[in-house]
Short mmCIF file of C-alpha atoms and ligand atoms in Angstrom, two decimals:
data_model
loop_
_atom_site.label_atom_id
_atom_site.label_comp_id
_atom_site.label_asym_id
_atom_site.label_seq_id
_atom_site.Cartn_x
_atom_site.Cartn_y
_atom_site.Cartn_z
CA MET A 1036 1.55 22.56 -10.34
CA SER A 1037 2.36 24.75 -7.37
CA THR A 1038 5.35 24.22 -5.11
CA ILE A 1039 4.96 25.00 -1.44
CA ALA A 1040 6.85 23.67 1.52
CA ALA A 1041 5.05 20.72 3.10
CA ALA A 1042 4.65 20.45 6.86
CA PRO A 1043 7.42 18.36 8.42
CA THR A 1044 6.91 14.66 9.22
CA PRO A 1045 7.25 13.35 12.80
CA THR A 1046 10.99 12.91 12.11
CA GLY A 1047 11.31 16.58 11.14
CA THR A 1048 12.03 16.07 7.41
CA ALA A 1049 9.77 17.22 4.57
CA PRO A 1050 7.59 14.29 3.42
CA VAL A 1051 8.10 12.61 0.05
CA LEU A 1052 4.36 12.04 -0.15
CA GLU A 1053 1.57 13.83 1.64
CA VAL A 1054 -2.03 12.71 1.13
CA THR A 1055 -4.60 14.92 2.84
CA ASP A 1056 -8.32 14.17 3.25
CA LEU A 1057 -8.38 12.09 0.05
CA VAL A 1058 -11.82 11.21 -1.29
CA VAL A 1059 -12.43 8.88 -4.27
CA ARG A 1060 -15.91 7.96 -5.51
CA TYR A 1061 -16.77 5.38 -8.16
CA GLY A 1062 -19.86 5.26 -10.33
CA ARG A 1063 -22.56 7.79 -11.06
CA GLY A 1064 -24.19 10.07 -8.53
CA GLY A 1065 -21.48 12.73 -8.26
CA ARG A 1066 -21.17 13.89 -4.69
CA ASN A 1067 -23.84 11.38 -3.64
CA ALA A 1068 -21.96 8.31 -4.90
CA PRO A 1069 -20.56 6.31 -1.97
CA ALA A 1070 -16.90 7.05 -1.21
CA ALA A 1071 -14.50 4.13 -1.78
CA VAL A 1072 -11.90 6.30 -0.02
CA ASP A 1073 -13.27 8.69 2.58
CA ARG A 1074 -11.04 11.51 3.90
CA VAL A 1075 -7.83 9.51 4.16
CA SER A 1076 -4.61 11.28 5.17
CA LEU A 1077 -1.11 9.82 5.26
CA ARG A 1078 2.48 10.98 4.95
CA ILE A 1079 5.68 9.22 3.98
CA ALA A 1080 9.10 10.61 4.96
CA PRO A 1081 12.23 10.06 2.81
CA GLY A 1082 13.44 6.46 3.30
CA GLU A 1083 10.32 5.54 5.25
CA THR A 1084 7.95 2.63 4.58
CA VAL A 1085 4.30 3.16 5.43
CA GLY A 1086 2.06 0.09 5.42
CA LEU A 1087 -1.56 0.27 4.34
CA VAL A 1088 -3.63 -2.62 5.63
CA GLY A 1089 -7.31 -3.56 5.50
CA GLU A 1090 -9.79 -6.17 4.32
CA SER A 1091 -10.67 -6.77 0.68
CA GLY A 1092 -12.63 -3.81 -0.69
CA SER A 1093 -11.44 -1.37 1.97
CA GLY A 1094 -9.95 1.00 -0.65
CA LYS A 1095 -6.23 0.17 -0.50
CA THR A 1096 -5.69 -0.17 -4.26
CA THR A 1097 -7.87 2.88 -4.88
CA ILE A 1098 -5.54 5.00 -2.71
CA GLY A 1099 -2.52 3.64 -4.65
CA LYS A 1100 -4.22 4.40 -7.97
CA ALA A 1101 -5.09 7.94 -6.89
CA ILE A 1102 -1.43 8.58 -5.99
CA LEU A 1103 -0.34 7.16 -9.37
CA GLY A 1104 -2.90 9.30 -11.22
CA LEU A 1105 -4.86 6.24 -12.38
CA THR A 1106 -8.20 7.24 -10.86
CA ARG A 1107 -10.07 10.53 -10.48
CA VAL A 1108 -9.84 12.28 -7.13
CA ALA A 1109 -13.11 13.73 -5.79
CA GLY A 1110 -11.64 15.57 -2.80
CA GLY A 1111 -8.52 16.30 -0.79
CA SER A 1112 -4.98 16.61 -2.10
CA ILE A 1113 -1.89 14.60 -3.02
CA ARG A 1114 1.53 16.24 -2.79
CA TYR A 1115 4.68 14.59 -4.04
CA GLY A 1116 7.97 16.25 -3.02
CA GLY A 1117 6.01 19.42 -2.22
CA ARG A 1118 4.27 19.50 -5.63
CA ASP A 1119 0.49 19.27 -5.84
CA ILE A 1120 -0.18 16.31 -8.19
CA THR A 1121 -3.82 15.75 -7.17
CA HIS A 1122 -5.17 16.40 -10.67
CA ALA A 1123 -1.91 16.21 -12.64
CA GLY A 1124 -2.48 15.05 -16.23
CA PRO A 1125 -0.28 12.57 -18.13
CA ARG A 1126 2.14 15.30 -19.25
CA GLU A 1127 2.72 16.63 -15.74
CA ARG A 1128 3.03 13.04 -14.53
CA ARG A 1129 5.73 12.37 -17.12
CA SER A 1130 7.67 15.37 -15.80
CA LEU A 1131 8.06 13.43 -12.55
CA GLY A 1132 10.24 11.10 -14.62
CA GLY A 1133 10.75 7.74 -13.01
CA GLU A 1134 10.57 9.09 -9.44
CA LEU A 1135 7.22 7.51 -8.59
CA ARG A 1136 6.83 3.83 -9.54
CA ALA A 1137 4.63 0.84 -8.71
CA ILE A 1138 4.74 -2.93 -8.18
CA PHE A 1139 1.44 -4.84 -8.38
CA GLN A 1140 0.20 -8.22 -7.20
CA ASP A 1141 0.18 -9.76 -10.66
CA PRO A 1142 3.46 -9.19 -12.51
CA PHE A 1143 1.73 -10.16 -15.77
CA SER A 1144 -0.07 -6.82 -15.62
CA SER A 1145 3.28 -4.97 -15.84
CA LEU A 1146 5.17 -7.44 -18.05
CA ASN A 1147 4.06 -7.85 -21.64
CA PRO A 1148 4.10 -11.63 -22.36
CA ARG A 1149 5.21 -11.02 -25.97
CA ARG A 1150 8.22 -8.86 -25.11
CA THR A 1151 11.55 -10.02 -23.78
CA ILE A 1152 12.43 -9.14 -20.18
CA GLY A 1153 15.15 -6.86 -21.56
CA ALA A 1154 12.65 -4.92 -23.70
CA SER A 1155 10.20 -4.57 -20.76
CA LEU A 1156 12.92 -3.36 -18.40
CA ALA A 1157 14.45 -0.95 -20.92
CA GLU A 1158 11.10 0.64 -21.85
CA PRO A 1159 10.81 3.16 -18.95
CA LEU A 1160 14.42 4.22 -19.64
CA ARG A 1161 13.82 4.59 -23.38
CA ILE A 1162 10.85 6.86 -22.53
CA GLN A 1163 13.34 9.02 -20.65
CA GLY A 1164 15.47 9.22 -23.82
CA ILE A 1165 18.23 6.86 -22.70
CA PRO A 1166 19.93 5.15 -25.72
CA ALA A 1167 19.03 1.50 -26.38
CA GLY A 1168 22.48 0.05 -25.62
CA GLU A 1169 22.76 1.83 -22.28
CA ALA A 1170 19.17 0.92 -21.33
CA LEU A 1171 19.85 -2.76 -22.02
CA GLN A 1172 23.02 -2.69 -19.93
CA ARG A 1173 21.10 -1.12 -17.05
CA ALA A 1174 18.47 -3.86 -17.43
CA ARG A 1175 21.20 -6.52 -17.10
CA ASP A 1176 22.65 -4.81 -14.01
CA MET A 1177 19.22 -4.41 -12.44
CA LEU A 1178 18.38 -8.09 -12.96
CA GLU A 1179 21.54 -9.02 -11.06
CA SER A 1180 20.55 -6.66 -8.22
CA VAL A 1181 17.31 -8.63 -7.78
CA GLY A 1182 19.11 -11.98 -7.82
CA LEU A 1183 18.52 -13.04 -11.44
CA PRO A 1184 21.11 -13.71 -14.15
CA ALA A 1185 21.82 -10.87 -16.60
CA GLU A 1186 21.05 -13.33 -19.45
CA ALA A 1187 17.37 -13.19 -18.44
CA VAL A 1188 17.11 -10.08 -20.69
CA SER A 1189 16.63 -12.31 -23.74
CA ARG A 1190 13.90 -14.50 -22.20
CA TYR A 1191 10.11 -14.11 -21.90
CA PRO A 1192 7.91 -13.79 -18.76
CA ARG A 1193 6.39 -17.28 -19.21
CA GLN A 1194 9.86 -18.81 -18.80
CA PHE A 1195 10.00 -17.71 -15.13
CA SER A 1196 8.30 -18.85 -11.91
CA GLY A 1197 5.86 -16.58 -10.06
CA GLY A 1198 8.55 -15.53 -7.58
CA GLN A 1199 11.06 -14.81 -10.36
CA ARG A 1200 8.45 -12.81 -12.27
CA GLN A 1201 7.83 -10.73 -9.17
CA ARG A 1202 11.60 -10.08 -8.93
CA ILE A 1203 11.48 -8.92 -12.56
CA ALA A 1204 8.56 -6.60 -11.68
CA VAL A 1205 10.65 -5.21 -8.80
CA ALA A 1206 13.55 -4.68 -11.23
CA ARG A 1207 11.26 -2.90 -13.69
CA ALA A 1208 9.94 -0.58 -10.96
CA LEU A 1209 13.40 0.27 -9.64
CA ILE A 1210 15.29 0.64 -12.91
CA THR A 1211 14.45 4.36 -13.15
CA GLN A 1212 15.92 4.92 -9.65
CA PRO A 1213 12.64 6.08 -8.11
CA GLU A 1214 12.24 7.83 -4.77
CA LEU A 1215 8.89 6.28 -3.90
CA VAL A 1216 7.47 2.88 -4.87
CA ILE A 1217 3.81 1.96 -4.39
CA CYS A 1218 3.81 -1.80 -3.65
CA ASP A 1219 0.24 -3.13 -3.99
CA GLU A 1220 0.07 -6.67 -2.55
CA PRO A 1221 3.45 -7.51 -4.13
CA VAL A 1222 3.76 -10.88 -2.37
CA SER A 1223 0.12 -11.94 -1.95
CA SER A 1224 0.16 -14.35 -4.90
CA LEU A 1225 3.35 -16.11 -3.72
CA ASP A 1226 3.84 -19.10 -1.41
CA LEU A 1227 5.18 -18.40 2.09
CA SER A 1228 8.90 -19.05 1.50
CA THR A 1229 8.89 -17.07 -1.77
CA GLN A 1230 7.02 -14.26 0.04
CA ALA A 1231 9.84 -14.09 2.57
CA GLN A 1232 12.48 -13.94 -0.19
CA VAL A 1233 10.74 -11.10 -2.03
CA LEU A 1234 10.11 -9.18 1.23
CA ASN A 1235 13.79 -9.50 2.12
CA LEU A 1236 14.73 -8.34 -1.37
CA LEU A 1237 12.51 -5.25 -0.98
CA ALA A 1238 14.10 -4.56 2.42
CA ASP A 1239 17.65 -4.88 1.01
CA LEU A 1240 16.90 -2.63 -1.97
CA ARG A 1241 15.38 -0.05 0.35
CA ALA A 1242 18.50 -0.02 2.50
CA ASP A 1243 20.82 0.23 -0.53
CA ARG A 1244 18.89 2.94 -2.32
CA GLY A 1245 17.19 4.94 0.45
CA LEU A 1246 13.76 4.21 -1.04
CA SER A 1247 10.38 5.09 0.39
CA TYR A 1248 7.57 2.56 0.03
CA LEU A 1249 3.83 2.67 0.39
CA PHE A 1250 3.35 -1.03 1.11
CA ILE A 1251 -0.21 -2.32 0.65
CA ALA A 1252 -1.41 -5.72 1.91
CA HIS A 1253 -4.37 -7.32 3.67
CA ASP A 1254 -2.14 -9.22 6.11
CA ILE A 1255 -0.96 -6.98 8.96
CA ALA A 1256 1.93 -9.37 9.75
CA VAL A 1257 3.32 -8.96 6.20
CA VAL A 1258 2.85 -5.18 6.36
CA SER A 1259 4.55 -4.77 9.72
CA PHE A 1260 7.58 -6.80 8.55
CA LEU A 1261 8.59 -3.93 6.24
CA ALA A 1262 6.76 -0.85 7.48
CA GLN A 1263 7.90 1.58 10.14
CA ARG A 1264 4.38 2.98 10.35
CA VAL A 1265 1.02 1.34 9.62
CA VAL A 1266 -2.31 2.81 8.52
CA VAL A 1267 -5.35 0.58 9.14
CA LEU A 1268 -8.24 1.09 6.73
CA TYR A 1269 -11.84 -0.04 7.07
CA ARG A 1270 -14.42 0.71 4.37
CA GLY A 1271 -12.38 3.58 3.00
CA GLN A 1272 -11.66 5.23 6.34
CA VAL A 1273 -8.59 5.27 8.58
CA MET A 1274 -9.34 3.42 11.83
CA GLU A 1275 -5.89 3.58 13.38
CA SER A 1276 -2.38 4.64 12.43
CA GLY A 1277 0.96 4.74 14.19
CA PRO A 1278 4.34 3.05 14.55
CA SER A 1279 4.16 -0.62 13.45
CA ARG A 1280 5.07 -2.03 16.85
CA GLU A 1281 2.58 0.19 18.61
CA VAL A 1282 -0.27 -0.79 16.26
CA THR A 1283 0.48 -4.54 16.14
CA GLU A 1284 1.45 -5.12 19.77
CA ASN A 1285 -1.02 -2.75 21.38
CA PRO A 1286 -3.91 -2.36 18.91
CA ARG A 1287 -6.38 0.10 20.38
CA HIS A 1288 -9.15 0.05 17.77
CA PRO A 1289 -11.56 -2.94 17.92
CA PHE A 1290 -11.05 -3.51 14.17
CA THR A 1291 -7.25 -3.53 14.49
CA GLN A 1292 -7.64 -5.96 17.38
CA ALA A 1293 -9.68 -8.27 15.12
CA LEU A 1294 -7.13 -7.85 12.29
CA THR A 1295 -4.13 -8.73 14.47
CA ALA A 1296 -6.01 -11.72 15.89
CA ALA A 1297 -6.86 -12.90 12.35
CA SER A 1298 -3.39 -12.55 10.85
CA PRO A 1299 -1.98 -16.00 10.05
CA VAL A 1300 0.87 -17.09 12.28
CA PRO A 1301 3.22 -20.00 11.66
CA ARG A 1302 2.95 -21.45 15.19
CA PRO A 1303 -0.27 -23.45 15.77
CA ALA A 1304 -0.34 -22.83 19.56
CA GLU A 1305 -0.23 -19.08 19.01
CA GLN A 1306 -2.93 -19.40 16.35
CA ALA A 1307 -5.22 -21.27 18.76
CA GLU A 1308 -4.64 -18.59 21.40
CA ARG A 1309 -5.47 -15.85 18.92
CA ARG A 1310 -8.61 -17.63 17.80
CA ALA A 1311 -9.74 -17.85 21.43
CA ARG A 1312 -9.02 -14.14 21.86
CA ARG A 1313 -11.01 -13.31 18.73
CA GLU A 1314 -13.98 -15.38 19.86
CA ALA A 1315 -13.83 -13.82 23.32
CA SER A 1316 -13.74 -10.33 21.81
CA GLY A 1317 -17.18 -10.85 20.26
CA VAL A 1318 -16.19 -9.25 16.92
CA LYS A 1319 -18.63 -10.40 14.24
CA PRO A 1320 -17.23 -11.90 11.04
CA ALA A 1321 -16.80 -9.93 7.82
CA GLY A 1322 -19.92 -9.78 5.68
CA ILE A 1323 -22.19 -8.13 8.24
CA VAL A 1324 -22.18 -4.58 6.95
CA ASP A 1325 -23.50 -1.29 8.16
CA THR A 1326 -25.98 0.20 5.72
CA ALA A 1327 -26.69 3.44 7.56
CA GLY A 1328 -23.62 5.28 6.17
CA VAL A 1329 -23.36 7.52 9.25
CA GLY A 1330 -21.52 6.95 12.48
CA CYS A 1331 -18.62 4.55 12.90
CA PRO A 1332 -18.24 2.33 9.82
CA PHE A 1333 -17.38 -0.61 12.09
CA ALA A 1334 -20.46 -0.25 14.33
CA ASN A 1335 -22.39 -3.27 12.99
CA ARG A 1336 -19.48 -5.62 13.66
CA CYS A 1337 -18.18 -4.07 16.85
CA PRO A 1338 -18.87 -5.70 20.24
CA LEU A 1339 -18.58 -2.31 21.98
CA ALA A 1340 -20.96 -0.32 19.72
CA THR A 1341 -23.43 2.04 21.37
CA GLU A 1342 -26.03 4.50 20.08
CA LEU A 1343 -23.30 7.18 19.88
CA CYS A 1344 -21.25 4.92 17.56
CA ARG A 1345 -24.21 4.54 15.19
CA THR A 1346 -24.91 8.27 14.95
CA GLU A 1347 -21.53 10.02 15.17
CA ARG A 1348 -18.39 9.27 13.17
CA PRO A 1349 -15.48 9.10 15.60
CA ALA A 1350 -12.61 11.47 14.73
CA LEU A 1351 -9.00 10.27 14.78
CA ARG A 1352 -7.43 11.21 18.10
CA ALA A 1353 -3.96 10.73 19.55
CA LEU A 1354 -3.65 7.82 21.99
CA GLY A 1355 -0.18 6.82 23.11
CA GLY A 1356 2.00 6.94 20.01
CA ALA A 1357 -0.93 6.19 17.69
CA GLU A 1358 -4.05 7.87 16.27
CA VAL A 1359 -7.33 6.01 16.72
CA ALA A 1360 -10.84 6.65 15.37
CA CYS A 1361 -12.99 5.10 18.09
CA HIS A 1362 -15.21 6.80 20.67
CA TYR A 1363 -14.16 4.37 23.38
CA ALA A 1364 -10.55 3.43 22.66
CA THR A 1365 -8.17 4.10 25.55
CA GLU A 1366 -4.39 4.17 25.96
N1 ATP B 797 -13.15 0.65 -11.17
C1 ATP B 797 -14.05 0.56 -10.19
N2 ATP B 797 -15.35 0.87 -10.41
C2 ATP B 797 -16.28 0.81 -9.42
N3 ATP B 797 -15.99 0.43 -8.16
C3 ATP B 797 -14.74 0.11 -7.87
C4 ATP B 797 -13.69 0.14 -8.87
N4 ATP B 797 -12.52 -0.23 -8.29
C5 ATP B 797 -12.82 -0.49 -7.00
N5 ATP B 797 -14.14 -0.29 -6.73
C6 ATP B 797 -14.80 -0.43 -5.43
O1 ATP B 797 -14.12 0.39 -4.50
C7 ATP B 797 -13.96 -0.27 -3.25
C8 ATP B 797 -12.48 -0.33 -2.89
O2 ATP B 797 -11.83 -1.18 -3.85
P1 ATP B 797 -10.24 -1.42 -3.80
O3 ATP B 797 -9.90 -2.21 -5.00
O4 ATP B 797 -9.57 -0.13 -3.60
O5 ATP B 797 -10.10 -2.30 -2.48
P2 ATP B 797 -8.84 -3.09 -1.90
O6 ATP B 797 -8.73 -2.69 -0.47
O7 ATP B 797 -7.67 -2.87 -2.77
O8 ATP B 797 -9.31 -4.62 -1.96
P3 ATP B 797 -8.47 -5.97 -2.27
O9 ATP B 797 -7.80 -6.33 -0.96
O10 ATP B 797 -9.51 -6.97 -2.65
O11 ATP B 797 -7.49 -5.69 -3.37
C9 ATP B 797 -14.63 -1.61 -3.40
O12 ATP B 797 -15.93 -1.52 -2.87
C10 ATP B 797 -14.66 -1.84 -4.88
O13 ATP B 797 -15.76 -2.64 -5.24
S1 SF4 B 798 -16.55 3.92 17.67
FE1 SF4 B 798 -17.93 2.43 18.63
S2 SF4 B 798 -18.47 1.01 16.97
FE2 SF4 B 798 -16.69 2.15 16.30
S3 SF4 B 798 -14.98 0.87 16.84
FE3 SF4 B 798 -15.28 2.30 18.56
S4 SF4 B 798 -16.64 1.25 19.99
FE4 SF4 B 798 -16.73 0.15 18.04
MG1 MG B 799 -6.43 -4.16 -3.88
#
């Protein structure tokens, strides 16, 4: 692993995470296999939350897995704290200690149903060589930090509700005092009021501990609740990125406009207005896909598409405070 100084983030500090031109391909075909992630770049500053939003299948989880070293990277680079971890093996990953952690949609995937909560929470600490008694005490303290009783250490995952299990998953991710947490749809399986509780918990823990998050979700409203900056993905490519307010209140890319119009809102009147806006925009529903593989990936669903859009991939360019990949987007 080499250590070189990373370029500063917009706030002037060195990024915790810097992903540059990331490419991930699945299946056979080598360089000819279609890219699930196609030249994606993003940076996260210390204490910053970056939201990654897009439809199902757009490559969000794949980006998270590449950062965590759980899938092979075909191109580009991933730097964590200035270190190149793009192709880091398990041993090099372990040397990162508990600095880089993850929370997934289904807490059952991170909590072994046959182990007590205490054993599951202590495990990442035991791997770091922390004695059993101390690890268990830290598990008890961590459970209290996420709003659960310390006695939960002696119980099993099935004895908790979905929301409580997700709190336990948060506790397990944070027990090693990480710098960066990859949150992949951490509230998508929860009902609305439990979603709000877990989102508030993540916000409080971030404030207390100065954490950085990469927060992945398909709902732009959920993402923008926590994230200072948002990256909008469509079929493995970045369509738009920028400050959350900028992207949600003044979406410049036709896909982001469709996404903000589609995001569920609690007030029916606002929902009806959004639906009317979406219908007026002429954006075609999901499912109509471009098979050409060149040009703008959104061309077959975009009401503004021209011949240029079908033949030339639009580069990301600065517009206002955001970056937008559309030939025709304006400030
Ligand atoms: N292990 C795999 N093998 C082959 N293809 C895969 C694999 N994992 C994901 N893909 C494909 O890669 C693309 C991106 O998948 P990914 O899971 O990253 O999407 P996502 O944005 O997380 O979607 P969702 O919102 O449904 O979780 C999809 O077309 C998917 O079918
Ligand atoms: S580049 Fe063309 S097809 Fe793509 S989003 Fe812009 S107008 Fe639509
Ligand atoms: Mg996913």
